[in-house]
Short mmCIF file of C-alpha atoms and ligand atoms in Angstrom, two decimals:
data_model
loop_
_atom_site.label_atom_id
_atom_site.label_comp_id
_atom_site.label_asym_id
_atom_site.label_seq_id
_atom_site.Cartn_x
_atom_site.Cartn_y
_atom_site.Cartn_z
CA MET A 1 24.55 -12.22 22.57
CA THR A 2 21.72 -13.61 24.58
CA CYS A 3 18.70 -15.77 23.52
CA SER A 4 14.57 -14.90 23.72
CA THR A 5 12.37 -17.72 23.96
CA ASP A 6 9.04 -15.31 23.50
CA GLN A 7 8.92 -14.38 20.08
CA THR A 8 5.77 -13.97 18.15
CA TYR A 9 6.77 -12.82 14.69
CA GLU A 10 9.42 -14.27 12.22
CA LEU A 11 11.49 -12.61 9.16
CA CYS A 12 9.68 -13.56 5.99
CA CYS A 13 13.21 -12.68 3.12
CA VAL A 14 11.04 -11.08 0.31
CA ALA A 15 13.77 -12.46 -1.94
CA CYS A 16 13.60 -15.90 -1.53
CA GLY A 17 10.83 -16.91 1.45
CA HIS A 18 13.51 -18.09 4.33
CA THR A 19 12.47 -17.30 7.62
CA THR A 20 14.79 -15.76 10.20
CA PRO A 21 12.83 -16.52 13.52
CA ASP A 22 14.41 -13.19 15.03
CA PHE A 23 15.92 -10.66 15.81
CA GLY A 24 18.55 -12.22 17.26
CA ALA A 25 19.07 -14.62 14.59
CA TRP A 26 19.12 -11.28 12.10
CA PHE A 27 21.53 -9.47 13.77
CA GLY A 28 23.52 -12.82 14.14
CA ALA A 29 23.58 -13.28 9.85
CA GLY A 30 24.71 -9.26 9.74
CA GLN A 31 21.21 -7.77 8.83
CA ARG A 32 20.88 -10.55 6.06
CA CYS A 33 18.78 -13.23 5.40
CA PRO A 34 20.66 -16.25 5.93
CA ALA A 35 19.88 -18.57 3.21
CA CYS A 36 20.70 -15.57 -0.15
CA GLY A 37 22.12 -12.43 1.76
CA ALA A 38 19.02 -10.05 1.23
CA ASN A 39 18.79 -7.76 3.34
CA ARG A 40 14.96 -7.28 3.10
CA ALA A 41 11.88 -8.69 4.73
CA ASP A 42 8.72 -8.73 5.94
CA LEU A 43 8.01 -9.45 9.36
CA ALA A 44 4.85 -12.15 10.07
CA TYR A 45 3.26 -12.05 13.64
CA SER A 46 1.77 -15.22 15.09
CA ALA A 47 -0.74 -12.21 17.35
CA ASP A 48 -4.61 -13.01 16.96
CA TYR A 49 -5.22 -9.86 14.41
CA ALA A 50 -9.34 -10.11 15.97
CA GLY A 51 -7.07 -8.53 19.00
CA LEU A 52 -6.18 -5.39 16.70
CA ALA A 53 -9.99 -4.24 16.72
CA ALA A 54 -9.87 -3.42 20.54
CA LEU A 55 -6.93 -1.41 19.71
CA LEU A 56 -8.30 0.49 17.68
CA GLY A 57 -9.93 2.64 20.10
CA GLY A 58 -8.84 5.00 23.11
CA HIS A 59 -5.72 7.32 23.74
CA PRO A 60 -2.56 5.36 23.03
CA ALA A 61 0.16 6.38 25.47
CA SER A 62 2.23 5.59 22.31
CA PHE A 63 2.67 3.35 19.63
CA TRP A 64 3.53 0.33 21.78
CA HIS A 65 -0.06 0.45 22.46
CA TYR A 66 0.41 -2.06 19.69
CA ARG A 67 3.05 -4.12 21.20
CA ASP A 68 1.32 -7.60 19.97
CA PHE A 69 1.87 -6.28 16.62
CA LEU A 70 5.85 -5.08 17.23
CA PRO A 71 8.53 -7.46 16.83
CA LEU A 72 9.64 -7.50 20.52
CA GLY A 73 9.88 -10.38 23.15
CA ARG A 74 7.03 -9.87 25.82
CA SER A 75 9.41 -10.24 28.16
CA ALA A 76 11.74 -7.71 26.95
CA ALA A 77 11.10 -3.79 28.54
CA PRO A 78 10.33 -1.26 25.51
CA VAL A 79 12.61 1.69 25.58
CA THR A 80 9.80 4.57 25.46
CA ARG A 81 10.35 8.04 25.60
CA GLY A 82 7.24 9.96 25.10
CA GLU A 83 7.01 9.29 21.69
CA GLY A 84 3.26 9.09 21.77
CA THR A 85 1.00 8.50 18.56
CA PRO A 86 1.05 11.40 15.77
CA PRO A 87 -2.34 13.16 16.17
CA LEU A 88 -4.23 13.59 12.94
CA GLU A 89 -5.29 17.60 12.96
CA ARG A 90 -7.56 18.30 10.50
CA TRP A 91 -6.01 21.13 8.34
CA ALA A 92 -9.30 23.28 7.31
CA PHE A 93 -7.18 26.18 5.18
CA LEU A 94 -6.08 23.65 2.77
CA GLU A 95 -9.67 22.19 2.71
CA ASP A 96 -11.06 25.98 1.74
CA ARG A 97 -7.86 26.44 -0.79
CA ALA A 98 -8.88 22.54 -2.54
CA ARG A 99 -12.60 23.97 -2.55
CA ARG A 100 -11.83 28.14 -3.67
CA ASP A 101 -9.43 27.07 -6.44
CA PHE A 102 -10.14 23.37 -7.72
CA GLY A 103 -14.10 23.17 -6.61
CA LEU A 104 -13.05 20.13 -5.00
CA ASP A 105 -14.27 19.07 -1.19
CA VAL A 106 -11.72 16.67 0.42
CA THR A 107 -11.07 16.36 4.28
CA VAL A 108 -7.35 16.84 4.53
CA VAL A 109 -5.22 16.08 7.65
CA ALA A 110 -1.88 16.09 9.00
CA ALA A 111 -0.29 13.29 10.67
CA ARG A 112 1.68 15.53 13.40
CA ASN A 113 4.60 14.03 14.33
CA ASP A 114 6.33 17.26 16.05
CA LEU A 115 4.23 16.81 19.16
CA ASN A 116 6.39 13.90 20.25
CA GLY A 117 7.79 14.15 23.29
CA GLY A 118 11.07 12.39 21.72
CA THR A 119 13.35 14.40 19.62
CA GLY A 120 10.09 15.70 18.01
CA THR A 121 10.26 14.55 14.30
CA PHE A 122 8.66 10.62 12.78
CA LYS A 123 12.23 8.65 13.61
CA ASP A 124 11.24 8.84 16.76
CA VAL A 125 9.19 5.41 16.65
CA ALA A 126 11.86 3.91 14.44
CA ALA A 127 14.63 4.81 17.39
CA SER A 128 12.31 3.75 20.16
CA MET A 129 11.83 0.00 18.19
CA ALA A 130 15.48 -0.37 17.46
CA ALA A 131 16.40 0.96 20.99
CA SER A 132 14.34 -1.58 22.30
CA LEU A 133 15.76 -4.32 19.94
CA LEU A 134 19.56 -3.75 21.01
CA ARG A 135 18.55 -3.79 24.15
CA GLU A 136 16.86 -6.91 24.07
CA TRP A 137 19.67 -8.90 21.86
CA GLY A 138 22.72 -7.21 23.88
CA VAL A 139 23.53 -5.47 21.42
CA ASP A 140 26.23 -2.38 22.90
CA ARG A 141 27.13 -0.30 19.70
CA PHE A 142 25.34 0.25 16.49
CA VAL A 143 25.85 2.38 13.63
CA VAL A 144 24.11 4.82 11.63
CA ALA A 145 24.30 7.71 8.75
CA SER A 146 21.60 10.47 8.65
CA THR A 147 21.30 14.08 6.93
CA GLY A 148 20.43 14.94 11.03
CA ASN A 149 17.25 13.45 11.99
CA ILE A 150 17.37 9.67 11.96
CA ALA A 151 20.96 10.30 14.38
CA THR A 152 19.71 12.62 16.60
CA ALA A 153 16.50 10.55 17.49
CA TYR A 154 18.76 7.26 17.55
CA ALA A 155 21.22 8.97 19.88
CA THR A 156 18.64 9.85 22.37
CA TYR A 157 16.96 6.46 22.01
CA LEU A 158 20.18 4.47 21.75
CA ALA A 159 21.51 5.99 24.70
CA LEU A 160 18.19 5.33 26.81
CA ALA A 161 18.91 1.86 26.22
CA GLY A 162 22.97 2.27 27.55
CA VAL A 163 24.21 1.15 23.67
CA ARG A 164 26.63 3.37 21.93
CA LEU A 165 26.11 5.34 18.52
CA THR A 166 28.79 6.67 16.41
CA ALA A 167 26.38 8.59 14.04
CA PHE A 168 27.98 9.63 10.57
CA VAL A 169 26.20 12.84 8.97
CA PRO A 170 27.07 15.12 6.03
CA ARG A 171 28.67 18.81 6.91
CA GLY A 172 26.04 20.86 6.14
CA GLN A 173 23.41 22.93 8.12
CA ASN A 174 22.82 20.52 10.75
CA GLN A 175 25.13 21.80 13.46
CA ALA A 176 21.38 21.92 15.98
CA SER A 177 21.96 17.79 15.06
CA VAL A 178 25.65 17.40 15.99
CA ASP A 179 25.50 19.26 18.91
CA GLU A 180 22.41 17.65 20.64
CA ILE A 181 23.88 14.12 19.63
CA ARG A 182 27.43 15.25 21.26
CA ARG A 183 25.29 16.14 24.22
CA LEU A 184 24.27 12.84 25.03
CA GLY A 185 27.54 11.57 24.75
CA GLN A 186 26.80 9.88 21.76
CA ALA A 187 29.82 9.50 18.94
CA VAL A 188 28.75 12.03 15.83
CA ARG A 189 31.60 12.22 12.75
CA VAL A 190 31.22 15.02 10.36
CA VAL A 191 31.66 13.49 7.18
CA ASP A 192 33.27 15.77 4.39
CA GLY A 193 30.81 15.23 1.40
CA THR A 194 27.18 13.91 0.50
CA TYR A 195 24.91 12.35 2.68
CA ALA A 196 26.18 9.90 -0.10
CA ASP A 197 29.87 9.94 1.02
CA ALA A 198 28.61 9.65 4.84
CA LYS A 199 26.62 6.47 4.53
CA GLN A 200 29.67 4.73 2.81
CA ALA A 201 32.22 5.91 5.96
CA ALA A 202 29.29 4.73 8.08
CA ALA A 203 29.14 0.99 6.53
CA ASP A 204 32.96 0.80 5.90
CA PHE A 205 33.65 1.86 9.82
CA ALA A 206 30.66 -0.43 10.98
CA ALA A 207 32.52 -3.36 8.60
CA ALA A 208 35.73 -2.16 9.75
CA GLU A 209 34.99 -2.84 13.68
CA GLY A 210 31.97 -5.32 13.52
CA VAL A 211 29.25 -3.07 14.46
CA LEU A 212 25.43 -3.04 13.47
CA THR A 213 24.15 -0.52 11.20
CA SER A 214 21.05 0.27 10.45
CA ALA A 215 20.18 -1.03 6.67
CA GLY A 216 18.53 2.09 5.51
CA ASN A 217 14.95 3.19 4.80
CA ILE A 218 14.41 -0.74 4.22
CA ASP A 219 15.74 -1.93 7.71
CA PRO A 220 12.56 -3.58 9.01
CA ILE A 221 13.27 -2.42 12.60
CA ARG A 222 12.42 1.03 11.18
CA VAL A 223 9.41 -0.68 8.48
CA GLU A 224 7.71 -2.14 11.40
CA SER A 225 7.95 0.49 13.74
CA LYS A 226 6.62 3.35 11.09
CA ARG A 227 3.80 1.01 9.88
CA THR A 228 1.71 1.52 13.45
CA MET A 229 0.66 4.76 11.19
CA VAL A 230 -2.15 2.72 9.31
CA PHE A 231 -3.18 1.44 12.47
CA GLU A 232 -3.22 5.13 13.55
CA PHE A 233 -5.43 5.95 10.03
CA LEU A 234 -7.91 3.02 11.31
CA ARG A 235 -8.28 4.19 15.04
CA GLN A 236 -8.25 8.08 13.78
CA LEU A 237 -9.73 8.47 10.66
CA GLY A 238 -11.45 4.91 10.91
CA ARG A 239 -10.63 4.14 7.81
CA ILE A 240 -6.98 4.11 4.91
CA PRO A 241 -7.11 7.40 3.31
CA ASP A 242 -7.21 7.99 -0.56
CA VAL A 243 -4.52 9.65 -0.81
CA TYR A 244 -1.40 10.00 1.27
CA VAL A 245 1.03 12.97 1.19
CA GLN A 246 5.27 12.86 2.31
CA ALA A 247 8.23 14.75 1.40
CA VAL A 248 11.30 12.14 0.59
CA SER A 249 14.62 10.99 0.89
CA GLY A 250 14.84 7.65 0.75
CA GLY A 251 11.02 6.87 1.30
CA THR A 252 10.75 4.74 4.53
CA GLY A 253 7.29 6.26 5.25
CA PRO A 254 5.47 4.84 2.09
CA ILE A 255 7.66 1.34 2.31
CA ALA A 256 6.10 1.34 5.87
CA VAL A 257 2.32 2.34 4.63
CA ASP A 258 2.58 -0.37 2.19
CA LYS A 259 3.76 -3.04 4.52
CA GLY A 260 1.03 -2.69 6.89
CA ILE A 261 -1.42 -2.74 4.15
CA ARG A 262 -0.58 -5.52 2.32
CA GLU A 263 -0.62 -7.56 6.32
CA LEU A 264 -3.75 -6.49 7.00
CA ALA A 265 -5.46 -7.32 4.02
CA GLY A 266 -3.69 -10.66 4.42
CA VAL A 267 -4.83 -11.95 7.60
CA GLY A 268 -8.75 -10.27 6.89
CA VAL A 269 -8.58 -6.98 8.95
CA LEU A 270 -8.81 -4.94 5.59
CA ALA A 271 -11.46 -5.90 2.04
CA ASP A 272 -8.91 -4.84 0.04
CA ALA A 273 -4.95 -4.14 -0.05
CA ARG A 274 -5.67 -0.54 -1.75
CA LEU A 275 -3.44 1.55 -0.99
CA PRO A 276 -3.46 5.20 -0.66
CA ARG A 277 -2.69 7.01 -3.49
CA MET A 278 1.16 8.01 -3.23
CA VAL A 279 2.04 11.78 -3.50
CA LEU A 280 5.67 12.03 -2.43
CA ALA A 281 6.99 15.09 -2.77
CA GLN A 282 10.73 16.47 -3.15
CA LEU A 283 12.37 20.24 -3.81
CA ASP A 284 14.01 21.27 -7.40
CA THR A 285 17.03 21.25 -5.67
CA CYS A 286 17.27 17.13 -5.15
CA ASP A 287 14.63 15.61 -7.06
CA PRO A 288 16.34 12.52 -8.38
CA MET A 289 13.70 10.47 -7.50
CA VAL A 290 10.75 13.02 -9.69
CA GLN A 291 13.33 12.73 -12.63
CA GLY A 292 13.35 9.05 -13.02
CA TRP A 293 9.57 9.32 -12.58
CA GLU A 294 9.00 11.89 -15.43
CA ARG A 295 11.47 9.67 -17.81
CA ALA A 296 9.16 6.60 -17.15
CA VAL A 297 5.94 8.18 -17.40
CA ALA A 298 7.45 9.94 -20.70
CA GLY A 299 8.65 6.50 -22.02
CA GLY A 300 5.22 4.80 -21.21
CA PHE A 301 7.29 2.31 -18.52
CA PRO A 302 9.28 0.52 -20.35
CA ASP A 303 10.82 -2.50 -18.85
CA GLY A 304 13.15 -2.33 -16.18
CA TRP A 305 12.18 1.44 -15.64
CA GLU A 306 12.25 1.51 -11.92
CA LYS A 307 16.35 0.87 -12.68
CA ASP A 308 16.43 4.48 -14.65
CA TYR A 309 17.14 7.06 -12.16
CA PRO A 310 19.79 10.09 -11.89
CA VAL A 311 22.00 10.56 -9.29
CA ILE A 312 22.55 14.30 -8.17
CA ALA A 313 26.52 13.98 -6.82
CA ASP A 314 26.30 16.57 -4.91
CA PRO A 315 23.01 18.22 -4.16
CA GLN A 316 22.38 21.95 -3.86
CA THR A 317 19.64 21.86 -0.87
CA ALA A 318 19.44 23.51 2.80
CA VAL A 319 17.06 20.79 3.80
CA THR A 320 19.57 18.59 4.58
CA THR A 321 17.09 16.03 5.89
CA LEU A 322 16.24 15.57 2.12
CA ALA A 323 19.60 15.81 0.38
CA THR A 324 19.57 12.13 -0.86
CA GLY A 325 21.76 12.63 -4.19
CA ASN A 326 21.52 9.12 -5.05
CA PRO A 327 17.97 7.46 -4.60
CA GLY A 328 19.22 3.96 -3.86
CA MET A 329 15.51 3.62 -2.63
CA TYR A 330 13.55 4.34 -5.65
CA PRO A 331 13.92 0.84 -7.34
CA ILE A 332 11.51 -0.23 -4.57
CA LEU A 333 9.64 2.92 -3.76
CA ALA A 334 8.47 3.72 -7.36
CA PRO A 335 6.79 0.51 -8.22
CA ILE A 336 4.94 1.48 -4.88
CA VAL A 337 3.79 4.46 -6.06
CA ARG A 338 2.70 3.11 -9.17
CA ARG A 339 0.72 0.68 -7.83
CA SER A 340 -1.13 2.87 -5.35
CA GLY A 341 -1.80 5.07 -8.66
CA GLY A 342 0.35 7.94 -7.01
CA THR A 343 3.42 10.15 -8.67
CA TYR A 344 5.79 11.83 -7.40
CA VAL A 345 5.90 16.36 -7.37
CA ARG A 346 8.40 18.56 -7.48
CA THR A 347 7.96 21.94 -6.09
CA PRO A 348 10.51 24.54 -5.56
CA GLU A 349 12.64 25.17 -2.72
CA ALA A 350 12.69 28.82 -2.97
CA GLY A 351 9.10 28.80 -2.38
CA LEU A 352 9.00 27.32 0.86
CA VAL A 353 9.10 30.42 2.82
CA THR A 354 5.82 31.76 1.48
CA VAL A 355 4.37 28.73 2.53
CA ALA A 356 5.69 27.65 5.49
CA ARG A 357 4.31 32.04 6.51
CA GLU A 358 0.58 30.42 5.45
CA LEU A 359 0.95 27.62 7.54
CA LEU A 360 2.23 29.66 10.21
CA ALA A 361 -1.04 32.18 9.44
CA ALA A 362 -3.83 29.71 9.04
CA THR A 363 -2.76 27.17 11.71
CA GLY A 364 -0.27 29.15 14.40
CA LEU A 365 2.27 26.23 13.37
CA LEU A 366 5.67 26.76 12.63
CA LEU A 367 7.20 23.54 11.34
CA GLY A 368 10.70 22.04 9.48
CA PRO A 369 11.52 22.81 6.34
CA ALA A 370 10.62 19.02 5.48
CA SER A 371 7.43 19.36 6.78
CA VAL A 372 6.65 22.22 4.55
CA THR A 373 8.07 20.16 1.63
CA CYS A 374 5.15 17.98 2.46
CA VAL A 375 2.30 20.85 2.55
CA ALA A 376 3.81 22.20 -0.89
CA GLY A 377 3.43 18.76 -1.97
CA PHE A 378 0.17 18.40 -1.47
CA GLU A 379 -0.25 21.99 -3.42
CA ARG A 380 1.35 20.59 -6.35
CA ALA A 381 -0.79 17.49 -6.64
CA LEU A 382 -3.60 19.69 -6.76
CA GLU A 383 -2.60 21.86 -9.40
CA GLN A 384 -1.49 18.60 -11.23
CA GLY A 385 -5.20 17.35 -11.07
CA CYS A 386 -3.88 14.79 -9.05
CA VAL A 387 -6.72 14.65 -6.01
CA LYS A 388 -10.20 13.98 -6.73
CA ASP A 389 -13.47 15.09 -5.45
CA GLY A 390 -14.03 13.79 -2.01
CA ASP A 391 -10.59 12.56 -1.44
CA VAL A 392 -9.48 12.04 2.82
CA ILE A 393 -6.11 12.99 2.41
CA VAL A 394 -2.93 12.72 4.94
CA LEU A 395 -0.13 14.83 4.75
CA ASN A 396 2.51 12.99 6.97
CA THR A 397 4.19 15.83 8.38
CA GLY A 398 7.63 14.70 9.85
CA GLU A 399 9.13 17.28 11.69
CA GLY A 400 9.10 20.34 14.46
CA ILE A 401 11.07 23.55 13.95
CA SER A 402 13.45 22.88 17.03
CA ARG A 403 16.72 22.04 14.54
CA ALA A 404 15.92 24.17 12.09
CA PRO A 405 16.56 27.95 13.12
CA GLU A 406 18.00 29.46 10.21
CA PHE A 407 14.51 28.35 8.24
CA ALA A 408 12.57 29.75 11.61
CA ALA A 409 14.43 32.99 11.32
CA ARG A 410 13.38 33.37 7.69
CA VAL A 411 9.62 32.56 7.63
CA ASP A 412 8.74 34.98 11.02
CA GLY A 413 11.67 37.43 10.80
CA THR A 414 13.14 37.19 14.04
CA GLY A 415 13.03 33.35 15.33
CA GLU A 416 12.74 33.60 18.69
CA ALA A 417 8.96 33.83 19.33
CA SER A 418 7.94 31.38 16.57
CA HIS A 419 10.38 29.01 18.07
CA ALA A 420 8.62 29.09 22.04
CA VAL A 421 5.12 28.31 20.21
CA ALA A 422 6.70 25.81 18.68
CA HIS A 423 8.77 24.49 21.04
CA ASP A 424 5.59 24.81 23.82
CA ARG A 425 3.18 22.86 21.73
CA ARG A 426 5.46 19.99 20.68
CA TRP A 427 5.07 18.83 24.37
CA ASP A 428 1.47 19.88 24.78
CA HIS A 429 -0.60 16.71 23.20
CA ASP A 430 -3.56 17.96 25.48
CA ARG A 431 -3.04 21.39 24.32
CA ARG A 432 -2.60 20.64 20.79
CA ARG A 433 -5.44 22.59 18.36
CA VAL A 434 -7.48 20.32 16.31
CA LEU A 435 -9.41 22.90 14.10
CA ALA A 436 -12.54 21.08 13.27
CA PRO A 437 -13.13 17.39 14.16
CA LEU A 438 -11.93 14.44 12.06
CA PRO A 439 -14.53 13.10 9.49
CA HIS A 440 -15.49 8.97 10.69
C1 LIG B 1 10.58 15.57 8.51
C2 LIG B 1 11.26 14.53 7.66
N1 LIG B 1 9.92 14.55 6.49
C3 LIG B 1 10.89 13.75 5.22
C4 LIG B 1 12.14 12.90 5.20
C5 LIG B 1 12.35 12.08 4.59
O1 LIG B 1 12.13 10.52 5.07
P1 LIG B 1 12.70 9.17 3.84
O2 LIG B 1 14.10 9.11 4.16
O3 LIG B 1 11.94 8.53 4.86
O4 LIG B 1 12.44 9.50 2.80
C6 LIG B 1 12.81 13.13 6.82
C7 LIG B 1 14.10 12.45 7.14
O5 LIG B 1 14.67 12.78 7.31
C8 LIG B 1 12.11 13.80 7.48
O6 LIG B 1 13.16 14.17 8.63
ZN1 LIG B 2 16.40 -14.51 1.40
#
């Protein structure tokens, strides 16, 4: 492992407070706190946050715009491939629905992660950060388990960094991802079983081969890169939204939003550490977090409520990106949801095609099923009274349509025309359709 002396951050163990000076030491300790073995750490930066204000303008080319607030040594080069920053696009048709059906005057913006030039999902920033760090510290092999999007993103960015990846994916409707990973010259192993089985196979392989692996949704690499979303809220909206909606499998996005807001409040950039109310959506075909939440609500959040959730052994869903039946992150994520004043919502998988058609008719966009789950989750939030008059709502839609051809065909009957539209739009930031100006 090489050694870098120009770090501007440290990793602080959330369990015992021990600090690890940089990712070289973190990798060397097996991505754990050397003092207590915990695998969760918050990063603290020595950068001057007064400088962040100057960055919250203009039109950044990518999240590396915030490089002083990312854990890469000054002399290391980022591994970047057009991942950009997700434009926040106003979706007036959802505002119209809130007004017409619920008498609510709200602002709805979608984070258009599908527009980036990496692999077209919101996993690309994490992959860019990981590839940069692995190259900086001379790590030449890595392992991930994934339902598809993380594997494709890491395969792409790690290939650029010259890092060999072995991805473990569960057998399912993710052939497009598997093909893409192989085309990139990276290794992919299709595991007979569920996502949980793929995670186990990846962990076993990593241990046997002595190779580093992603620590999942709490992996500080993923969290730190994704928290730049909070900087983007400030840059593009001029504020933290009132409500944050996302489809969740493990929940890196909301964990990262929480980290970003705590960090900025801690250094005085935000007047208070108020979180957006988190509305986290799962499909009725794989809803263990929703079930756990419903139990907690029914029982009045008794002691230890966050450890009480079901495991769905073999989720019967075609939306593989959301197929986490054993939601190991729930004890971390659900308390964040509660602290935010938010909720989990369940939405039917059988209704996704209808929602996708409405989205297509209103915006001309065909997005992947996990993104459509987010839109449907917002609709459930409206019905369940979780949205208030005057709210500014961000929908963190995470993927385009390119790896979901079956879904595309069901939405528009052919799949061909919409594919062309989606592909065309995905690569061109300047031609994105902004339906109405953003609020400031
Ligand atoms: C588009 C999209 N939405 C949501 C998710 C769920 O993300 P997480 O695992 O961070 O909850 C994923 C994960 O791959 C995704 O690709
Ligand atoms: Zn520790």
